[in-house]
Short mmCIF file of C-alpha atoms and ligand atoms in Angstrom, two decimals:
data_model
loop_
_atom_site.label_atom_id
_atom_site.label_comp_id
_atom_site.label_asym_id
_atom_site.label_seq_id
_atom_site.Cartn_x
_atom_site.Cartn_y
_atom_site.Cartn_z
CA MET U 1 40.42 52.53 -154.70
CA ASP U 2 37.49 52.89 -157.10
CA ASN U 3 36.23 55.79 -158.88
CA PHE U 4 32.90 56.29 -160.48
CA MET U 5 33.01 57.24 -164.14
CA ILE U 6 30.04 58.90 -165.34
CA ARG U 7 29.39 60.07 -168.84
CA GLY U 8 26.32 62.86 -168.74
CA GLY U 9 23.90 64.47 -170.67
CA ARG U 10 21.56 61.96 -171.49
CA PRO U 11 17.86 61.90 -170.33
CA LEU U 12 16.66 59.40 -167.79
CA ASN U 13 14.55 56.69 -168.06
CA GLY U 14 13.89 53.67 -165.73
CA GLN U 15 13.00 52.96 -162.13
CA ALA U 16 14.78 52.04 -158.86
CA ILE U 17 13.98 50.39 -155.51
CA ILE U 18 14.82 52.98 -152.54
CA SER U 19 16.69 51.24 -150.12
CA GLY U 20 16.11 51.07 -146.32
CA SER U 21 17.30 54.24 -144.21
CA LYS U 22 20.89 54.57 -143.18
CA ASN U 23 19.87 57.10 -140.68
CA ALA U 24 16.94 55.10 -139.32
CA ALA U 25 18.95 51.66 -139.23
CA LEU U 26 21.96 52.98 -137.15
CA PRO U 27 20.15 54.01 -133.85
CA ILE U 28 17.83 51.09 -134.03
CA LEU U 29 20.73 48.74 -134.53
CA ALA U 30 22.03 50.61 -131.28
CA ALA U 31 18.75 50.08 -129.68
CA THR U 32 19.57 46.40 -129.81
CA LEU U 33 21.75 46.75 -126.81
CA LEU U 34 18.79 47.64 -124.53
CA THR U 35 18.09 44.06 -124.26
CA ARG U 36 19.53 40.45 -123.80
CA GLU U 37 16.92 38.87 -126.17
CA LYS U 38 16.98 38.58 -129.85
CA CYS U 39 16.47 41.22 -132.02
CA GLU U 40 15.61 40.74 -135.91
CA ILE U 41 15.55 43.85 -138.24
CA LYS U 42 14.88 43.87 -142.16
CA ASN U 43 15.34 46.42 -144.71
CA VAL U 44 18.68 47.23 -143.78
CA PRO U 45 20.97 48.64 -146.28
CA GLU U 46 24.32 46.95 -147.14
CA LEU U 47 26.61 50.31 -146.23
CA MET U 48 29.90 50.75 -144.88
CA ASP U 49 27.98 53.00 -141.84
CA ILE U 50 26.11 49.48 -141.31
CA LYS U 51 29.06 47.57 -141.31
CA SER U 52 31.01 49.66 -139.16
CA THR U 53 28.29 49.60 -136.33
CA PHE U 54 27.89 45.74 -137.16
CA GLU U 55 31.71 45.58 -135.96
CA LEU U 56 30.97 48.12 -132.89
CA LEU U 57 28.19 45.81 -131.71
CA ASN U 58 30.12 42.56 -132.31
CA TYR U 59 33.11 43.99 -130.42
CA LEU U 60 30.81 45.29 -127.50
CA GLY U 61 29.58 41.45 -127.07
CA LYS U 62 26.71 40.92 -129.27
CA ASN U 63 26.39 38.36 -131.59
CA CYS U 64 25.20 39.62 -134.69
CA PHE U 65 24.42 38.49 -138.25
CA TYR U 66 24.18 40.48 -141.25
CA GLY U 67 23.36 40.09 -145.10
CA TYR U 68 20.64 40.86 -147.79
CA GLY U 69 19.01 43.12 -145.90
CA ASN U 70 18.72 41.16 -142.61
CA PHE U 71 20.15 41.91 -139.50
CA VAL U 72 20.14 39.64 -136.51
CA ALA U 73 21.54 40.57 -133.14
CA GLU U 74 21.84 37.90 -129.99
CA GLU U 75 23.73 38.25 -126.81
CA HIS U 76 25.51 34.90 -125.13
CA ALA U 77 28.21 36.95 -123.07
CA GLN U 78 28.54 40.04 -120.91
CA LEU U 79 28.87 43.12 -122.96
CA LYS U 80 32.10 45.13 -122.84
CA LEU U 81 31.27 48.76 -121.67
CA HIS U 82 33.97 50.80 -123.94
CA ALA U 83 33.77 51.55 -127.73
CA PRO U 84 37.45 52.45 -128.50
CA TYR U 85 38.75 55.06 -130.84
CA ASP U 86 39.34 52.71 -133.60
CA LEU U 87 35.65 51.68 -134.13
CA VAL U 88 34.25 54.91 -133.20
CA ARG U 89 36.27 57.16 -135.42
CA LYS U 90 34.73 56.12 -138.72
CA MET U 91 31.27 57.15 -137.60
CA ARG U 92 29.58 60.05 -135.72
CA ALA U 93 26.30 57.58 -135.20
CA SER U 94 28.59 55.59 -133.20
CA VAL U 95 27.92 57.79 -130.07
CA LEU U 96 24.42 56.00 -130.26
CA VAL U 97 25.78 53.30 -128.44
CA ALA U 98 25.92 55.93 -125.23
CA GLY U 99 22.60 55.96 -124.14
CA PRO U 100 21.53 52.15 -124.21
CA LEU U 101 24.69 51.05 -122.57
CA LEU U 102 24.45 53.75 -119.84
CA ALA U 103 20.68 53.06 -119.19
CA ARG U 104 21.46 49.40 -118.86
CA PHE U 105 24.75 49.30 -117.07
CA ARG U 106 24.79 52.49 -115.62
CA LYS U 107 28.41 53.11 -117.24
CA VAL U 108 29.69 53.44 -120.55
CA ARG U 109 33.10 54.92 -122.04
CA PHE U 110 33.25 55.94 -125.93
CA SER U 111 35.80 57.70 -127.69
CA LEU U 112 34.56 60.82 -128.93
CA PRO U 113 33.25 60.01 -132.50
CA GLY U 114 34.54 61.43 -136.00
CA GLY U 115 32.14 61.12 -139.06
CA CYS U 116 31.86 63.65 -142.23
CA SER U 117 34.08 66.87 -142.22
CA ILE U 118 31.23 69.08 -142.26
CA GLY U 119 31.59 71.23 -139.01
CA MET U 120 32.51 70.71 -135.27
CA ARG U 121 29.59 68.46 -134.44
CA PRO U 122 30.27 68.25 -130.35
CA ILE U 123 27.89 66.19 -128.41
CA ASP U 124 27.30 68.48 -125.75
CA ILE U 125 23.40 68.42 -126.28
CA HIS U 126 23.57 64.46 -125.79
CA LEU U 127 25.64 64.87 -122.55
CA GLU U 128 23.61 67.71 -121.01
CA GLY U 129 20.44 65.14 -121.42
CA PHE U 130 22.16 62.42 -119.53
CA LYS U 131 23.19 64.32 -116.90
CA LYS U 132 19.39 65.59 -116.44
CA LEU U 133 18.38 61.98 -116.07
CA GLY U 134 21.25 61.20 -113.57
CA ALA U 135 24.69 60.69 -114.96
CA GLN U 136 27.95 62.20 -114.42
CA VAL U 137 30.16 63.03 -117.02
CA ALA U 138 33.90 62.61 -116.91
CA TYR U 139 36.80 62.76 -119.76
CA GLU U 140 39.92 60.44 -119.54
CA LYS U 141 42.70 60.02 -122.38
CA GLY U 142 40.33 61.43 -125.09
CA ASP U 143 36.96 59.16 -124.10
CA VAL U 144 33.98 60.29 -122.40
CA ILE U 145 32.85 58.24 -119.18
CA LEU U 146 29.07 58.35 -118.26
CA SER U 147 28.21 56.32 -114.87
CA ALA U 148 25.29 56.93 -112.74
CA LYS U 149 24.24 54.91 -109.44
CA LYS U 150 20.76 55.26 -110.41
CA LEU U 151 19.24 56.88 -113.39
CA LYS U 152 16.07 58.55 -112.83
CA PRO U 153 13.26 59.82 -115.31
CA GLY U 154 12.86 63.43 -115.42
CA LYS U 155 12.38 66.14 -118.01
CA VAL U 156 15.14 67.18 -120.52
CA LYS U 157 14.80 70.39 -123.16
CA PHE U 158 17.32 70.28 -125.37
CA ARG U 159 18.96 73.68 -126.32
CA PHE U 160 18.83 72.72 -130.32
CA PRO U 161 16.53 69.61 -132.06
CA SER U 162 19.57 67.53 -132.44
CA VAL U 163 18.34 64.20 -134.17
CA GLY U 164 21.27 62.28 -132.65
CA ALA U 165 20.64 63.67 -128.87
CA THR U 166 16.77 63.11 -129.38
CA GLU U 167 17.28 59.49 -130.37
CA ASN U 168 20.34 58.83 -127.41
CA LEU U 169 17.90 60.20 -124.85
CA MET U 170 15.09 58.06 -126.09
CA MET U 171 16.75 55.04 -125.98
CA CYS U 172 18.04 55.96 -122.51
CA ALA U 173 14.76 56.85 -121.32
CA ALA U 174 13.34 53.47 -122.48
CA LEU U 175 14.85 51.55 -119.88
CA ILE U 176 14.74 54.06 -116.89
CA GLU U 177 11.33 53.16 -115.15
CA GLY U 178 8.88 56.04 -114.97
CA ALA U 179 8.03 58.87 -117.21
CA THR U 180 10.46 61.08 -119.12
CA THR U 181 9.51 64.17 -121.08
CA LEU U 182 12.01 65.52 -123.91
CA GLU U 183 11.30 68.84 -125.08
CA ASN U 184 12.45 70.65 -128.50
CA CYS U 185 12.95 67.31 -130.02
CA ALA U 186 14.05 66.72 -133.55
CA ARG U 187 11.10 65.71 -135.81
CA GLU U 188 12.76 63.89 -138.19
CA PRO U 189 10.60 60.90 -139.77
CA GLU U 190 13.86 58.58 -138.23
CA ILE U 191 12.71 59.60 -134.62
CA GLU U 192 9.20 57.89 -135.29
CA ASP U 193 10.82 55.04 -136.72
CA LEU U 194 12.79 54.59 -133.70
CA ALA U 195 9.90 55.29 -131.53
CA ALA U 196 8.09 52.24 -133.19
CA ALA U 197 10.80 49.93 -132.14
CA LEU U 198 11.06 50.85 -128.74
CA VAL U 199 7.19 50.42 -128.36
CA LYS U 200 7.92 46.79 -129.73
CA MET U 201 10.72 46.43 -126.93
CA GLY U 202 8.10 47.34 -124.47
CA ALA U 203 8.56 51.19 -124.04
CA ALA U 204 5.59 53.33 -123.87
CA VAL U 205 6.17 56.24 -126.23
CA THR U 206 4.16 59.08 -127.18
CA GLY U 207 5.00 62.42 -129.25
CA ALA U 208 7.82 61.01 -132.13
CA GLY U 209 7.43 63.52 -135.12
CA THR U 210 6.37 66.25 -132.53
CA PRO U 211 8.43 68.59 -130.29
CA VAL U 212 7.51 66.78 -127.18
CA ILE U 213 8.13 63.11 -126.75
CA LYS U 214 7.23 61.07 -123.60
CA ILE U 215 8.39 57.89 -122.64
CA THR U 216 7.44 55.80 -119.92
CA GLY U 217 10.64 53.01 -119.73
CA ALA U 218 10.42 49.92 -118.52
CA ALA U 219 13.09 47.62 -116.15
CA ARG U 220 13.33 45.19 -119.00
CA LEU U 221 12.79 45.56 -122.53
CA LYS U 222 12.20 42.47 -124.96
CA GLY U 223 13.69 41.94 -128.26
CA LEU U 224 12.13 43.03 -131.44
CA LYS U 225 10.89 42.41 -134.86
CA HIS U 226 11.01 45.60 -137.04
CA THR U 227 11.47 46.33 -140.86
CA ILE U 228 13.47 49.99 -141.48
CA MET U 229 11.36 52.68 -143.10
CA PRO U 230 12.64 53.92 -146.76
CA ASP U 231 15.64 55.97 -146.99
CA ARG U 232 14.34 59.66 -147.77
CA VAL U 233 17.54 61.18 -148.68
CA GLU U 234 18.36 58.29 -151.17
CA THR U 235 14.89 59.06 -152.51
CA GLY U 236 15.81 62.98 -152.64
CA THR U 237 19.19 62.23 -154.21
CA PHE U 238 17.21 60.31 -157.35
CA MET U 239 14.86 62.77 -157.70
CA LEU U 240 17.09 65.35 -157.99
CA LEU U 241 19.27 63.35 -160.45
CA CYS U 242 16.57 63.42 -162.72
CA ALA U 243 15.43 66.90 -162.20
CA ALA U 244 18.83 67.87 -163.24
CA ALA U 245 19.79 65.17 -166.08
CA GLY U 246 16.41 65.53 -167.65
CA GLY U 247 13.83 62.53 -168.56
CA ARG U 248 11.14 60.30 -166.20
CA ILE U 249 11.61 57.91 -163.61
CA LYS U 250 9.74 55.97 -161.06
CA LEU U 251 11.06 55.30 -157.12
CA LEU U 252 9.54 52.16 -155.49
CA ASN U 253 9.30 51.26 -151.87
CA THR U 254 9.61 55.07 -150.76
CA ALA U 255 7.90 57.36 -148.72
CA PRO U 256 7.00 60.64 -150.27
CA LYS U 257 5.26 62.00 -147.39
CA THR U 258 8.85 62.39 -145.84
CA LEU U 259 9.70 64.58 -148.43
CA GLU U 260 7.11 67.35 -148.50
CA ALA U 261 9.93 70.47 -148.31
CA LEU U 262 11.88 69.20 -151.19
CA ILE U 263 8.88 68.12 -153.57
CA ARG U 264 7.53 71.58 -152.73
CA ALA U 265 10.95 73.27 -153.87
CA MET U 266 11.25 71.06 -156.75
CA LYS U 267 7.47 71.55 -158.19
CA LYS U 268 8.33 75.25 -157.97
CA ALA U 269 11.40 74.83 -159.89
CA GLY U 270 9.45 73.40 -162.67
CA VAL U 271 9.57 69.42 -162.00
CA LYS U 272 6.66 67.41 -162.26
CA ILE U 273 6.11 64.76 -159.28
CA ASN U 274 3.11 62.32 -159.09
CA THR U 275 3.13 60.60 -155.53
CA PHE U 276 1.56 57.59 -154.58
CA LYS U 277 1.42 55.41 -151.11
CA ASP U 278 4.84 54.27 -151.56
CA SER U 279 6.09 55.32 -154.90
CA MET U 280 6.60 58.42 -157.04
CA GLU U 281 7.26 59.39 -160.82
CA ILE U 282 9.63 62.40 -161.53
CA ILE U 283 9.34 64.27 -164.91
CA ALA U 284 12.21 66.69 -165.15
CA PRO U 285 11.08 70.01 -166.62
CA GLN U 286 11.68 70.55 -170.32
CA GLY U 287 14.67 72.91 -170.89
CA ARG U 288 16.23 74.41 -167.78
CA PRO U 289 14.63 74.58 -164.19
CA ARG U 290 13.58 77.57 -162.59
CA PRO U 291 15.78 79.46 -159.95
CA VAL U 292 14.48 78.52 -156.37
CA SER U 293 16.35 79.44 -153.10
CA VAL U 294 16.44 77.29 -150.01
CA VAL U 295 17.06 77.37 -146.59
CA THR U 296 18.04 74.30 -144.49
CA LYS U 297 16.24 73.87 -141.25
CA PRO U 298 15.19 70.86 -139.15
CA HIS U 299 12.42 68.53 -140.31
CA PRO U 300 9.86 69.57 -141.88
CA GLY U 301 11.98 72.06 -143.06
CA PHE U 302 14.12 71.54 -146.33
CA PRO U 303 16.97 68.98 -144.85
CA THR U 304 20.66 70.08 -144.98
CA ASP U 305 21.22 66.15 -146.53
CA LEU U 306 20.08 67.40 -149.61
CA GLN U 307 21.35 70.70 -149.85
CA ALA U 308 24.50 69.85 -151.83
CA PRO U 309 22.45 67.94 -154.64
CA TRP U 310 19.69 70.62 -154.70
CA MET U 311 22.64 72.91 -155.48
CA ALA U 312 24.06 70.33 -158.29
CA PHE U 313 20.66 70.91 -159.50
CA MET U 314 20.18 74.84 -159.07
CA ALA U 315 23.75 74.85 -161.08
CA ARG U 316 21.80 74.94 -164.40
CA ALA U 317 18.91 76.85 -163.51
CA ASN U 318 17.91 79.92 -165.64
CA GLY U 319 18.76 82.62 -163.00
CA THR U 320 20.12 82.91 -159.63
CA SER U 321 19.18 81.14 -156.48
CA GLU U 322 20.74 81.01 -152.95
CA VAL U 323 21.34 78.20 -150.46
CA HIS U 324 21.37 78.90 -146.82
CA GLU U 325 22.99 76.10 -144.58
CA GLN U 326 21.65 76.86 -141.02
CA ILE U 327 22.56 73.25 -139.52
CA PHE U 328 26.08 72.75 -140.20
CA GLU U 329 28.66 75.47 -140.21
CA ASN U 330 30.95 74.29 -142.91
CA ARG U 331 28.46 72.25 -145.33
CA PHE U 332 29.91 73.87 -149.03
CA MET U 333 33.03 71.50 -149.74
CA HIS U 334 30.70 70.62 -153.20
CA ALA U 335 30.71 74.15 -154.52
CA PRO U 336 34.35 74.28 -155.49
CA GLU U 337 33.66 71.00 -157.33
CA LEU U 338 30.83 72.02 -158.70
CA ILE U 339 32.87 74.96 -160.18
CA ARG U 340 35.15 72.84 -161.72
CA MET U 341 32.37 71.47 -163.66
CA GLY U 342 31.60 74.88 -164.89
CA ALA U 343 28.98 76.20 -162.37
CA ASP U 344 28.97 79.91 -161.23
CA ILE U 345 28.62 79.79 -157.41
CA THR U 346 29.99 82.18 -154.57
CA VAL U 347 30.16 80.84 -151.03
CA LEU U 348 29.81 83.72 -148.34
CA ASP U 349 29.85 82.19 -144.71
CA ARG U 350 26.53 80.18 -144.70
CA LYS U 351 25.24 81.33 -147.91
CA ALA U 352 25.95 79.90 -151.34
CA VAL U 353 24.70 82.16 -154.56
CA ILE U 354 24.28 79.87 -157.69
CA ARG U 355 24.29 81.74 -160.92
CA GLY U 356 22.65 79.27 -163.28
CA VAL U 357 24.55 78.38 -166.66
CA PRO U 358 23.32 76.43 -169.48
CA HIS U 359 25.82 73.67 -169.15
CA LEU U 360 27.77 71.80 -166.67
CA LEU U 361 30.99 70.01 -168.48
CA GLY U 362 32.14 66.56 -167.22
CA ALA U 363 35.49 67.04 -165.41
CA PRO U 364 37.83 64.95 -162.50
CA VAL U 365 35.84 65.72 -159.30
CA MET U 366 35.93 64.33 -155.74
CA ALA U 367 33.53 63.56 -153.18
CA SER U 368 34.50 65.26 -149.46
CA ASP U 369 31.52 63.68 -147.70
CA ILE U 370 28.60 61.83 -148.30
CA ARG U 371 25.96 64.18 -149.73
CA ALA U 372 28.52 66.53 -151.26
CA GLY U 373 29.72 63.08 -152.94
CA ALA U 374 25.71 62.86 -154.08
CA ALA U 375 25.90 66.29 -155.40
CA MET U 376 29.09 65.27 -157.98
CA VAL U 377 26.71 62.41 -159.48
CA VAL U 378 23.70 64.61 -159.64
CA ALA U 379 26.14 67.03 -161.55
CA ALA U 380 27.91 64.43 -163.57
CA ALA U 381 24.92 62.81 -164.91
CA SER U 382 23.46 66.05 -165.96
CA ALA U 383 27.09 67.34 -167.31
CA LYS U 384 28.17 66.94 -171.14
CA GLY U 385 30.90 64.51 -171.22
CA LYS U 386 32.81 62.46 -169.00
CA SER U 387 33.31 62.70 -165.26
CA VAL U 388 35.37 60.93 -162.81
CA ILE U 389 34.43 60.95 -159.06
CA ARG U 390 37.24 60.20 -156.59
CA ARG U 391 37.29 59.34 -152.75
CA ILE U 392 33.76 57.41 -153.72
CA TYR U 393 34.23 55.82 -150.10
CA HIS U 394 32.47 58.81 -148.76
CA ILE U 395 29.50 57.77 -151.47
CA ASP U 396 29.64 54.28 -150.22
CA ARG U 397 28.92 55.34 -146.68
CA GLY U 398 25.47 56.14 -147.74
CA TYR U 399 24.09 55.05 -151.01
CA GLU U 400 23.81 51.12 -151.28
CA LYS U 401 24.65 49.61 -154.90
CA LEU U 402 24.67 53.15 -156.33
CA GLU U 403 26.19 52.20 -159.54
CA HIS U 404 23.62 49.19 -160.19
CA LYS U 405 20.67 51.79 -159.49
CA LEU U 406 22.21 54.80 -161.34
CA LYS U 407 22.36 51.87 -164.61
CA ASP U 408 18.54 51.10 -164.00
CA LEU U 409 17.34 54.65 -163.93
CA GLY U 410 19.22 55.20 -167.34
CA VAL U 411 22.67 56.82 -166.06
CA ASP U 412 25.86 55.84 -167.93
CA ALA U 413 27.86 55.00 -164.82
CA SER U 414 30.36 52.37 -163.52
CA ARG U 415 32.68 51.74 -161.01
CA VAL U 416 36.21 51.81 -162.18
CA LYS U 417 39.58 50.78 -160.46
CA ALA U 418 41.60 54.16 -159.75
C1 LIG E 501 21.81 63.62 -138.04
C2 LIG E 501 21.83 62.87 -139.38
C3 LIG E 501 22.66 63.32 -140.44
C4 LIG E 501 21.94 64.93 -140.54
C5 LIG E 501 21.76 65.70 -139.39
C6 LIG E 501 20.78 66.60 -139.44
C7 LIG E 501 22.21 60.40 -138.45
C8 LIG E 501 23.01 59.29 -138.38
N1 LIG E 501 22.80 61.46 -139.34
O1 LIG E 501 22.76 63.86 -137.72
O2 LIG E 501 22.58 63.02 -141.87
O3 LIG E 501 22.49 65.62 -141.46
O4 LIG E 501 21.03 64.73 -138.51
O5 LIG E 501 19.59 66.43 -140.15
O6 LIG E 501 21.04 60.38 -138.51
N2 LIG E 501 24.86 69.61 -132.33
C9 LIG E 501 25.52 70.41 -131.18
N3 LIG E 501 25.70 69.44 -129.90
C10 LIG E 501 25.27 67.87 -129.90
C11 LIG E 501 24.61 67.42 -131.17
C12 LIG E 501 24.60 68.53 -132.09
O7 LIG E 501 26.18 71.39 -131.51
O8 LIG E 501 25.19 67.74 -128.89
C13 LIG E 501 24.67 70.27 -133.39
C14 LIG E 501 25.69 69.84 -134.84
O9 LIG E 501 26.96 70.25 -134.55
C15 LIG E 501 24.97 70.16 -136.10
C16 LIG E 501 23.72 70.39 -135.53
O10 LIG E 501 23.79 70.41 -133.92
O11 LIG E 501 25.39 71.38 -136.33
C17 LIG E 501 22.45 69.15 -135.92
O12 LIG E 501 23.40 67.96 -135.52
P1 LIG E 501 22.36 66.77 -135.26
O13 LIG E 501 20.77 67.12 -135.48
O14 LIG E 501 22.77 66.14 -133.81
O15 LIG E 501 22.73 65.58 -136.02
P2 LIG E 501 23.26 64.26 -136.09
O16 LIG E 501 22.16 63.30 -135.30
O17 LIG E 501 24.63 64.12 -136.11
#
């Protein structure tokens, strides 16, 4: 097993090219199940979660090829309609194969998904949506079975704007003839990327990025050529890395307009950010940042995926700040690790109070999920001395070639054998 070793405390200087978005790529790769035709997707990051999706699609009968950012899916045989536990447990997003397979074959069986240990993460919102479109839901030996004689277009109002449920229902509706309306949808930018892909496949989709999405599905969908949008969470992590460690960096091939809530909060903390159409420059504050509290919310609010690296940044603020986590019920596992590095943090249910300290000190720490791992990297780069981060397989699920990019940004980082 690998660890990251980071010697912190030196200001950053350099630039990094942002990878394609993991969270946009996962649903778009699942959408290839909607058609027999060839799909070619570019700017797909090389990550464990993408590899897991590649394995799942191949198991289901797709012929997929994947390398150098290109993903090609073809189909030469009858697909299997069962996503088994061994392939699904690694990643929650594997539930995204349900919508396309249900729509195309009117039957799908899948194991309840795994993923980060950041809360209960049920799939009731997805299942309620499928029911509204005419599916029956049954359970057998830990699997969910969805079936329908005929699916019908309709109106689905989500009780909460779940990202995954919005995507799953969009994909399902794209292959149901007639007009479906989805209400109280997630508005994350990745939803807009999926909508663009579904439009290329032949569905009519309007309203992506707003709470109401209208989809007029087609009886058959075509193949597609698509380039995945830049990863806003990777971008945000590097922005916070620079803000915490000091110095100035440039981030290229990114989309600053997808990060407005973070940019606002960072500017309040004293970070200078110059944004351009597809790049940005970050200049860290001289001395300690000002304390700024954040509340995580569905997009366009402050993203839950950047809450952990934000806390690592605020650990050295010149005063007390708070983080309220409103999306997941158990997403503060990075707090005890930050405390091991000298941070002063108290967690009460879904609220963390961070009393800024002048310095963090390098320590052996561990990544407990993808973004908690990112928080360890941010903290280690700003801490004095050496940190060793264990369980980096979590980080590898979400950050492509991280040690190389860290070096490009001026961090003394290396991947070492445990
Ligand atoms: C996606 C992102 C993840 C991000 C999250 C919130 C991907 C692959 N992952 O995850 O990085 O942290 O959005 O922005 O895009 N919920 C239910 N029932 C459901 C579905 C969700 O109760 O059927 C709850 C979840 O437990 C959670 C909240 O709703 O508390 C948000 O979940 P959701 O928006 O669905 O997140 P994901 O799509 O899993």
